[in-house]
């Protein structure tokens, strides 16, 4: 049978431009495998052939380089693709890529492409918001020390969730990352009150703090709120055990006029229930958008005053896993919180009654 020399779209086949897919794939027509792909595992025979091809290719590259003296050595180091655009353009592209997903793991992978990309990926300006909680980088002391000195000098938002970070390591981070505005220390179990107190003196621009599921106590939070309260926008203190929480609540209401997110869910208290002065709460935190009190035993103090409400509130979470422990949540509680919250989008009352 005479072999057809046309492809699936009726276009004549060109051996120099092989097609990616064909219904009648024959030997030599399919798209070649990429040996740089992590899923490509060549056999011994294929490995030998690849080695021979690389040698031939390197000889051809040397010959082409000698025939074309216009190609500089610096260009060959950077790579043809990288050198085809100026660094400013690549820097802008990098900024777009990391805008939503963050610098990891993209910058680590991009730094291995060529010298230009390595230099670009090493710029601290691109390491503004860093999330180390996904395991892209191993949680080791030397690794954190290197990152802080080489990459995070201009970092403004750092997530260290579940890192086994010590007091000295946290102090080292705060001492070198002077522009930090957001710190996430969720599940950092090795930190003691001495480490948390470093947030008071060594983090002057603090706006967002997450110390959920740690060993922080009421006094440390009170000191942080007293020092940084006027600029605090987010405060996550859920999952902890607190003594004398009403004093801490009053401290937050008095010192955090710009607070937008407050998470006090999954907390345990010294008493059965914690009473909150709702009028003082709504008067002191007028910009509150998100309030999470789920799985925590709260009650509102009764008042005859006209409640100002949370006019900016968009999310309220009061859900409880065990309905027998939600005695403080009732229709009057919900009404007093949402009295003027016309912008509400999410309401969680699961298990409340």
Short mmCIF file of C-alpha atoms in Angstrom, two decimals:
data_model
loop_
_atom_site.label_atom_id
_atom_site.label_comp_id
_atom_site.label_asym_id
_atom_site.label_seq_id
_atom_site.Cartn_x
_atom_site.Cartn_y
_atom_site.Cartn_z
CA UNK A 1 0.00 0.00 0.00
CA UNK A 2 1.34 3.38 -0.99
CA UNK A 3 2.27 5.47 2.00
CA UNK A 4 0.35 8.73 2.45
CA UNK A 5 2.57 11.80 2.70
CA UNK A 6 -0.14 14.10 4.01
CA UNK A 7 -1.07 14.78 7.61
CA UNK A 8 -4.46 14.62 9.30
CA UNK A 9 -5.42 18.09 7.98
CA UNK A 10 -4.32 17.34 4.41
CA UNK A 11 -1.11 19.32 4.78
CA UNK A 12 2.05 17.75 3.39
CA UNK A 13 4.30 16.41 6.13
CA UNK A 14 7.58 18.14 6.81
CA UNK A 15 10.20 16.01 8.61
CA UNK A 16 11.80 19.17 10.00
CA UNK A 17 8.52 20.31 11.61
CA UNK A 18 7.02 17.22 13.18
CA UNK A 19 3.38 17.17 14.22
CA UNK A 20 2.35 16.87 17.86
CA UNK A 21 -0.42 14.28 17.25
CA UNK A 22 -1.58 11.91 14.52
CA UNK A 23 -4.27 9.24 14.33
CA UNK A 24 -1.88 7.02 12.33
CA UNK A 25 1.39 7.69 14.07
CA UNK A 26 4.35 5.93 12.47
CA UNK A 27 7.91 5.60 13.58
CA UNK A 28 9.73 8.91 13.22
CA UNK A 29 6.57 10.99 12.94
CA UNK A 30 5.50 11.44 16.59
CA UNK A 31 6.65 14.40 18.69
CA UNK A 32 10.03 13.65 20.28
CA UNK A 33 10.15 13.12 24.05
CA UNK A 34 11.82 15.81 26.14
CA UNK A 35 14.66 14.38 28.17
CA UNK A 36 14.49 17.35 30.53
CA UNK A 37 10.95 16.38 31.55
CA UNK A 38 10.83 14.98 35.08
CA UNK A 39 8.53 12.17 33.86
CA UNK A 40 10.97 11.08 31.12
CA UNK A 41 13.06 8.10 32.25
CA UNK A 42 15.22 6.84 29.33
CA UNK A 43 16.37 3.26 29.03
CA UNK A 44 20.06 2.37 28.68
CA UNK A 45 19.93 2.31 24.88
CA UNK A 46 18.00 5.56 24.70
CA UNK A 47 20.39 7.15 27.20
CA UNK A 48 23.35 6.28 24.96
CA UNK A 49 21.60 7.76 21.92
CA UNK A 50 20.77 10.92 23.84
CA UNK A 51 24.40 11.29 24.91
CA UNK A 52 25.55 10.98 21.29
CA UNK A 53 22.98 13.56 20.18
CA UNK A 54 24.13 15.98 22.87
CA UNK A 55 27.74 15.63 21.76
CA UNK A 56 26.77 16.26 18.14
CA UNK A 57 24.66 19.22 19.21
CA UNK A 58 27.48 20.73 21.28
CA UNK A 59 29.85 20.39 18.31
CA UNK A 60 27.29 22.07 16.09
CA UNK A 61 26.83 24.88 18.62
CA UNK A 62 30.59 25.47 18.79
CA UNK A 63 30.77 25.56 15.00
CA UNK A 64 27.85 27.97 14.80
CA UNK A 65 29.41 30.17 17.48
CA UNK A 66 32.68 30.36 15.56
CA UNK A 67 30.83 31.14 12.32
CA UNK A 68 28.72 33.83 14.00
CA UNK A 69 31.05 36.04 16.09
CA UNK A 70 28.17 38.51 16.66
CA UNK A 71 26.76 36.17 19.34
CA UNK A 72 28.49 37.24 22.55
CA UNK A 73 29.59 34.90 25.30
CA UNK A 74 27.24 36.68 27.72
CA UNK A 75 24.30 35.98 25.42
CA UNK A 76 25.19 32.30 25.25
CA UNK A 77 25.26 32.14 29.06
CA UNK A 78 21.87 33.84 29.41
CA UNK A 79 20.26 31.78 26.69
CA UNK A 80 18.80 32.92 23.38
CA UNK A 81 15.25 33.24 24.76
CA UNK A 82 16.27 35.21 27.84
CA UNK A 83 18.60 37.50 25.91
CA UNK A 84 15.90 38.34 23.36
CA UNK A 85 14.15 40.59 25.93
CA UNK A 86 15.67 43.20 28.24
CA UNK A 87 15.78 42.55 31.99
CA UNK A 88 13.14 45.20 32.68
CA UNK A 89 10.58 43.27 30.63
CA UNK A 90 11.39 39.98 32.32
CA UNK A 91 11.19 41.67 35.72
CA UNK A 92 7.70 42.96 34.85
CA UNK A 93 6.66 39.46 33.71
CA UNK A 94 7.94 37.97 36.96
CA UNK A 95 5.92 40.48 38.96
CA UNK A 96 2.74 39.50 37.09
CA UNK A 97 3.37 35.78 37.66
CA UNK A 98 3.91 36.10 41.43
CA UNK A 99 1.16 38.67 42.00
CA UNK A 100 -1.48 36.09 42.94
CA UNK A 101 0.45 32.88 43.61
CA UNK A 102 3.43 34.39 45.44
CA UNK A 103 7.15 33.96 44.73
CA UNK A 104 7.20 30.24 45.60
CA UNK A 105 7.78 27.91 43.88
CA UNK A 106 8.08 29.97 40.68
CA UNK A 107 11.19 31.99 41.56
CA UNK A 108 13.06 28.90 42.76
CA UNK A 109 12.38 27.14 39.46
CA UNK A 110 12.98 30.20 37.30
CA UNK A 111 16.40 30.74 38.88
CA UNK A 112 17.57 27.47 37.27
CA UNK A 113 16.73 28.49 33.70
CA UNK A 114 19.61 30.84 32.93
CA UNK A 115 21.93 33.38 34.50
CA UNK A 116 19.63 36.35 33.80
CA UNK A 117 16.62 34.65 35.38
CA UNK A 118 18.74 33.61 38.35
CA UNK A 119 19.76 37.23 38.93
CA UNK A 120 16.17 38.42 38.56
CA UNK A 121 14.76 35.74 40.88
CA UNK A 122 17.32 36.72 43.52
CA UNK A 123 16.07 40.30 43.81
CA UNK A 124 14.51 40.90 47.26
CA UNK A 125 11.98 43.20 45.61
CA UNK A 126 10.18 40.13 44.24
CA UNK A 127 10.07 38.45 47.67
CA UNK A 128 7.52 40.79 49.25
CA UNK A 129 4.81 38.30 50.25
CA UNK A 130 6.27 34.90 51.09
CA UNK A 131 4.28 31.84 52.15
CA UNK A 132 6.52 29.12 53.59
CA UNK A 133 3.65 26.98 54.88
CA UNK A 134 3.23 24.77 51.77
CA UNK A 135 6.54 22.93 52.12
CA UNK A 136 8.18 24.31 48.95
CA UNK A 137 11.21 25.00 51.15
CA UNK A 138 12.35 22.68 53.94
CA UNK A 139 11.78 24.05 57.43
CA UNK A 140 15.37 24.10 58.66
CA UNK A 141 17.22 26.65 60.77
CA UNK A 142 20.02 27.24 58.25
CA UNK A 143 17.50 27.54 55.40
CA UNK A 144 15.51 30.21 57.22
CA UNK A 145 18.67 32.11 58.11
CA UNK A 146 19.84 32.09 54.49
CA UNK A 147 16.42 33.16 53.19
CA UNK A 148 16.21 36.07 55.62
CA UNK A 149 19.62 37.43 54.65
CA UNK A 150 19.55 36.72 50.90
CA UNK A 151 15.90 37.08 49.89
CA UNK A 152 13.63 38.52 52.59
CA UNK A 153 15.26 41.85 53.38
CA UNK A 154 12.28 43.69 51.81
CA UNK A 155 9.58 41.19 52.80
CA UNK A 156 6.32 42.72 54.06
CA UNK A 157 4.19 39.60 54.61
CA UNK A 158 5.63 36.32 55.95
CA UNK A 159 3.76 33.07 56.64
CA UNK A 160 5.61 30.59 58.89
CA UNK A 161 2.67 28.31 59.67
CA UNK A 162 3.74 25.00 61.33
CA UNK A 163 7.46 25.87 61.27
CA UNK A 164 9.39 24.66 64.30
CA UNK A 165 10.67 28.18 64.81
CA UNK A 166 12.29 29.11 68.13
CA UNK A 167 12.37 32.42 70.00
CA UNK A 168 15.86 33.24 68.73
CA UNK A 169 14.88 32.45 65.14
CA UNK A 170 11.83 34.71 65.34
CA UNK A 171 13.96 37.51 66.76
CA UNK A 172 16.45 37.02 63.93
CA UNK A 173 13.63 37.25 61.35
CA UNK A 174 12.19 40.41 62.90
CA UNK A 175 15.63 41.99 63.23
CA UNK A 176 16.45 41.53 59.53
CA UNK A 177 12.99 41.95 57.95
CA UNK A 178 12.40 45.51 59.08
CA UNK A 179 9.54 46.13 56.62
CA UNK A 180 7.30 43.33 57.89
CA UNK A 181 3.62 44.25 58.13
CA UNK A 182 2.07 40.78 58.33
CA UNK A 183 3.27 37.77 60.37
CA UNK A 184 1.59 34.36 60.49
CA UNK A 185 2.80 32.07 63.30
CA UNK A 186 -0.06 29.56 63.34
CA UNK A 187 0.88 26.23 64.98
CA UNK A 188 4.37 27.45 65.89
CA UNK A 189 4.41 25.42 69.08
CA UNK A 190 8.01 26.11 70.16
CA UNK A 191 7.48 29.85 70.66
CA UNK A 192 7.18 31.09 74.23
CA UNK A 193 6.12 34.47 75.62
CA UNK A 194 9.67 35.79 75.18
CA UNK A 195 9.43 35.21 71.44
CA UNK A 196 5.98 36.79 71.17
CA UNK A 197 7.18 39.85 73.06
CA UNK A 198 9.71 40.44 70.27
CA UNK A 199 6.71 41.41 68.11
CA UNK A 200 6.16 44.38 70.41
CA UNK A 201 9.62 45.93 70.04
CA UNK A 202 11.00 44.59 66.75
CA UNK A 203 8.05 44.86 64.36
CA UNK A 204 7.11 48.56 64.18
CA UNK A 205 4.92 48.27 61.04
CA UNK A 206 2.79 45.34 62.21
CA UNK A 207 -0.71 45.38 60.65
CA UNK A 208 -1.66 41.68 60.42
CA UNK A 209 -0.94 39.07 63.08
CA UNK A 210 -1.94 35.41 63.28
CA UNK A 211 -1.00 33.54 66.47
CA UNK A 212 -3.72 30.89 66.30
CA UNK A 213 -3.05 27.55 68.01
CA UNK A 214 0.07 28.72 69.83
CA UNK A 215 1.01 29.13 73.49
CA UNK A 216 0.53 32.90 73.56
CA UNK A 217 -1.18 34.29 76.67
CA UNK A 218 -3.43 37.26 77.39
CA UNK A 219 -0.63 39.54 78.64
CA UNK A 220 1.45 39.13 75.46
CA UNK A 221 -1.55 39.92 73.23
CA UNK A 222 -2.43 42.93 75.40
CA UNK A 223 1.11 44.32 75.00
CA UNK A 224 0.99 43.79 71.23
CA UNK A 225 -2.43 45.43 70.96
CA UNK A 226 -1.40 48.35 73.15
CA UNK A 227 1.70 49.00 71.02
CA UNK A 228 0.37 48.30 67.51
CA UNK A 229 -3.39 48.63 68.02
CA UNK A 230 -3.92 51.88 66.05
CA UNK A 231 -2.49 50.27 62.88
CA UNK A 232 -3.71 46.67 63.33
CA UNK A 233 -6.09 45.55 60.58
CA UNK A 234 -6.19 41.77 61.15
CA UNK A 235 -5.91 39.86 64.43
CA UNK A 236 -6.22 36.06 64.57
CA UNK A 237 -5.98 34.66 68.11
CA UNK A 238 -8.19 31.56 67.86
CA UNK A 239 -7.47 28.05 69.08
CA UNK A 240 -5.81 29.13 72.34
CA UNK A 241 -6.57 28.97 76.06
CA UNK A 242 -7.07 32.32 77.81
CA UNK A 243 -7.38 33.50 81.38
CA UNK A 244 -9.25 36.77 82.00
CA UNK A 245 -10.29 37.17 78.37
CA UNK A 246 -12.77 40.03 79.08
CA UNK A 247 -9.83 42.30 79.94
CA UNK A 248 -8.19 41.42 76.62
CA UNK A 249 -11.44 42.02 74.73
CA UNK A 250 -11.80 45.50 76.27
CA UNK A 251 -8.17 46.23 75.36
CA UNK A 252 -8.87 45.31 71.72
CA UNK A 253 -12.04 47.44 71.62
CA UNK A 254 -10.20 50.48 73.04
CA UNK A 255 -6.98 50.30 70.97
CA UNK A 256 -7.91 48.91 67.53
CA UNK A 257 -10.06 51.47 65.66
CA UNK A 258 -8.88 50.21 62.23
CA UNK A 259 -9.46 46.50 62.90
CA UNK A 260 -11.09 44.77 59.91
CA UNK A 261 -10.71 41.05 60.73
CA UNK A 262 -11.04 39.48 64.19
CA UNK A 263 -10.82 35.70 64.64
CA UNK A 264 -11.46 34.36 68.16
CA UNK A 265 -12.82 30.96 67.11
CA UNK A 266 -12.06 27.62 68.81
CA UNK A 267 -10.93 29.32 72.03
CA UNK A 268 -11.11 27.90 75.55
CA UNK A 269 -11.61 30.14 78.57
CA UNK A 270 -11.16 29.84 82.30
CA UNK A 271 -14.90 30.32 82.86
CA UNK A 272 -17.97 28.79 81.25
CA UNK A 273 -18.78 31.84 79.13
CA UNK A 274 -17.17 35.17 78.30
CA UNK A 275 -19.40 38.26 78.31
CA UNK A 276 -18.77 40.92 75.68
CA UNK A 277 -19.91 44.52 75.85
CA UNK A 278 -21.43 44.69 72.35
CA UNK A 279 -21.96 48.46 72.48
CA UNK A 280 -18.31 49.06 73.34
CA UNK A 281 -17.28 46.54 70.69
CA UNK A 282 -19.26 48.23 67.91
CA UNK A 283 -18.17 51.69 69.00
CA UNK A 284 -14.48 50.84 69.13
CA UNK A 285 -14.17 48.71 65.96
CA UNK A 286 -16.31 50.53 63.42
CA UNK A 287 -14.42 49.17 60.37
CA UNK A 288 -14.84 45.48 61.21
CA UNK A 289 -15.58 43.36 58.11
CA UNK A 290 -15.01 39.78 59.33
CA UNK A 291 -15.92 38.41 62.78
CA UNK A 292 -15.32 34.75 63.65
CA UNK A 293 -16.51 33.46 67.04
CA UNK A 294 -17.24 29.83 66.12
CA UNK A 295 -16.75 27.11 68.76
CA UNK A 296 -16.09 29.72 71.46
CA UNK A 297 -18.47 30.42 74.35
CA UNK A 298 -19.50 34.07 74.17
CA UNK A 299 -22.41 36.02 75.53
CA UNK A 300 -23.40 39.63 74.97
CA UNK A 301 -24.01 41.97 77.87
CA UNK A 302 -27.52 43.35 77.86
CA UNK A 303 -27.76 47.06 77.22
CA UNK A 304 -30.56 49.56 76.85
CA UNK A 305 -28.49 51.83 74.61
CA UNK A 306 -29.05 52.15 70.89
CA UNK A 307 -26.49 49.91 69.20
CA UNK A 308 -24.33 51.50 66.45
CA UNK A 309 -23.87 48.12 64.72
CA UNK A 310 -21.14 46.94 62.34
CA UNK A 311 -22.01 48.74 59.12
CA UNK A 312 -19.05 47.25 57.19
CA UNK A 313 -19.53 43.64 58.33
CA UNK A 314 -19.56 41.14 55.44
CA UNK A 315 -18.86 37.84 57.28
CA UNK A 316 -20.08 36.51 60.63
CA UNK A 317 -19.22 33.01 61.83
CA UNK A 318 -20.90 31.67 64.99
CA UNK A 319 -21.02 27.99 64.02
CA UNK A 320 -20.57 25.37 66.73
CA UNK A 321 -19.71 21.70 66.34
CA UNK A 322 -21.54 20.75 69.53
CA UNK A 323 -24.97 22.40 69.87
CA UNK A 324 -24.98 21.72 73.65
CA UNK A 325 -22.05 24.14 74.05
CA UNK A 326 -23.62 27.05 72.19
CA UNK A 327 -25.91 28.27 74.98
CA UNK A 328 -24.76 31.87 74.58
CA UNK A 329 -25.79 32.08 70.92
CA UNK A 330 -29.47 32.91 70.36
CA UNK A 331 -31.59 35.08 68.11
CA UNK A 332 -31.02 38.13 70.35
CA UNK A 333 -27.24 37.62 70.08
CA UNK A 334 -27.39 37.48 66.28
CA UNK A 335 -29.73 40.47 66.11
CA UNK A 336 -27.46 42.67 68.26
CA UNK A 337 -24.40 41.82 66.15
CA UNK A 338 -26.15 42.31 62.79
CA UNK A 339 -28.39 45.22 63.73
CA UNK A 340 -27.00 47.46 60.94
CA UNK A 341 -24.94 45.04 58.84
CA UNK A 342 -26.58 45.60 55.46
CA UNK A 343 -23.44 44.45 53.60
CA UNK A 344 -23.42 40.93 55.07
CA UNK A 345 -22.55 38.19 52.54
CA UNK A 346 -21.71 35.16 54.71
CA UNK A 347 -23.49 33.98 57.88
CA UNK A 348 -22.53 30.73 59.62
CA UNK A 349 -24.95 29.58 62.37
CA UNK A 350 -24.35 25.84 62.00
CA UNK A 351 -25.09 23.94 65.22
CA UNK A 352 -26.07 27.03 67.21
CA UNK A 353 -29.61 25.78 67.99
#
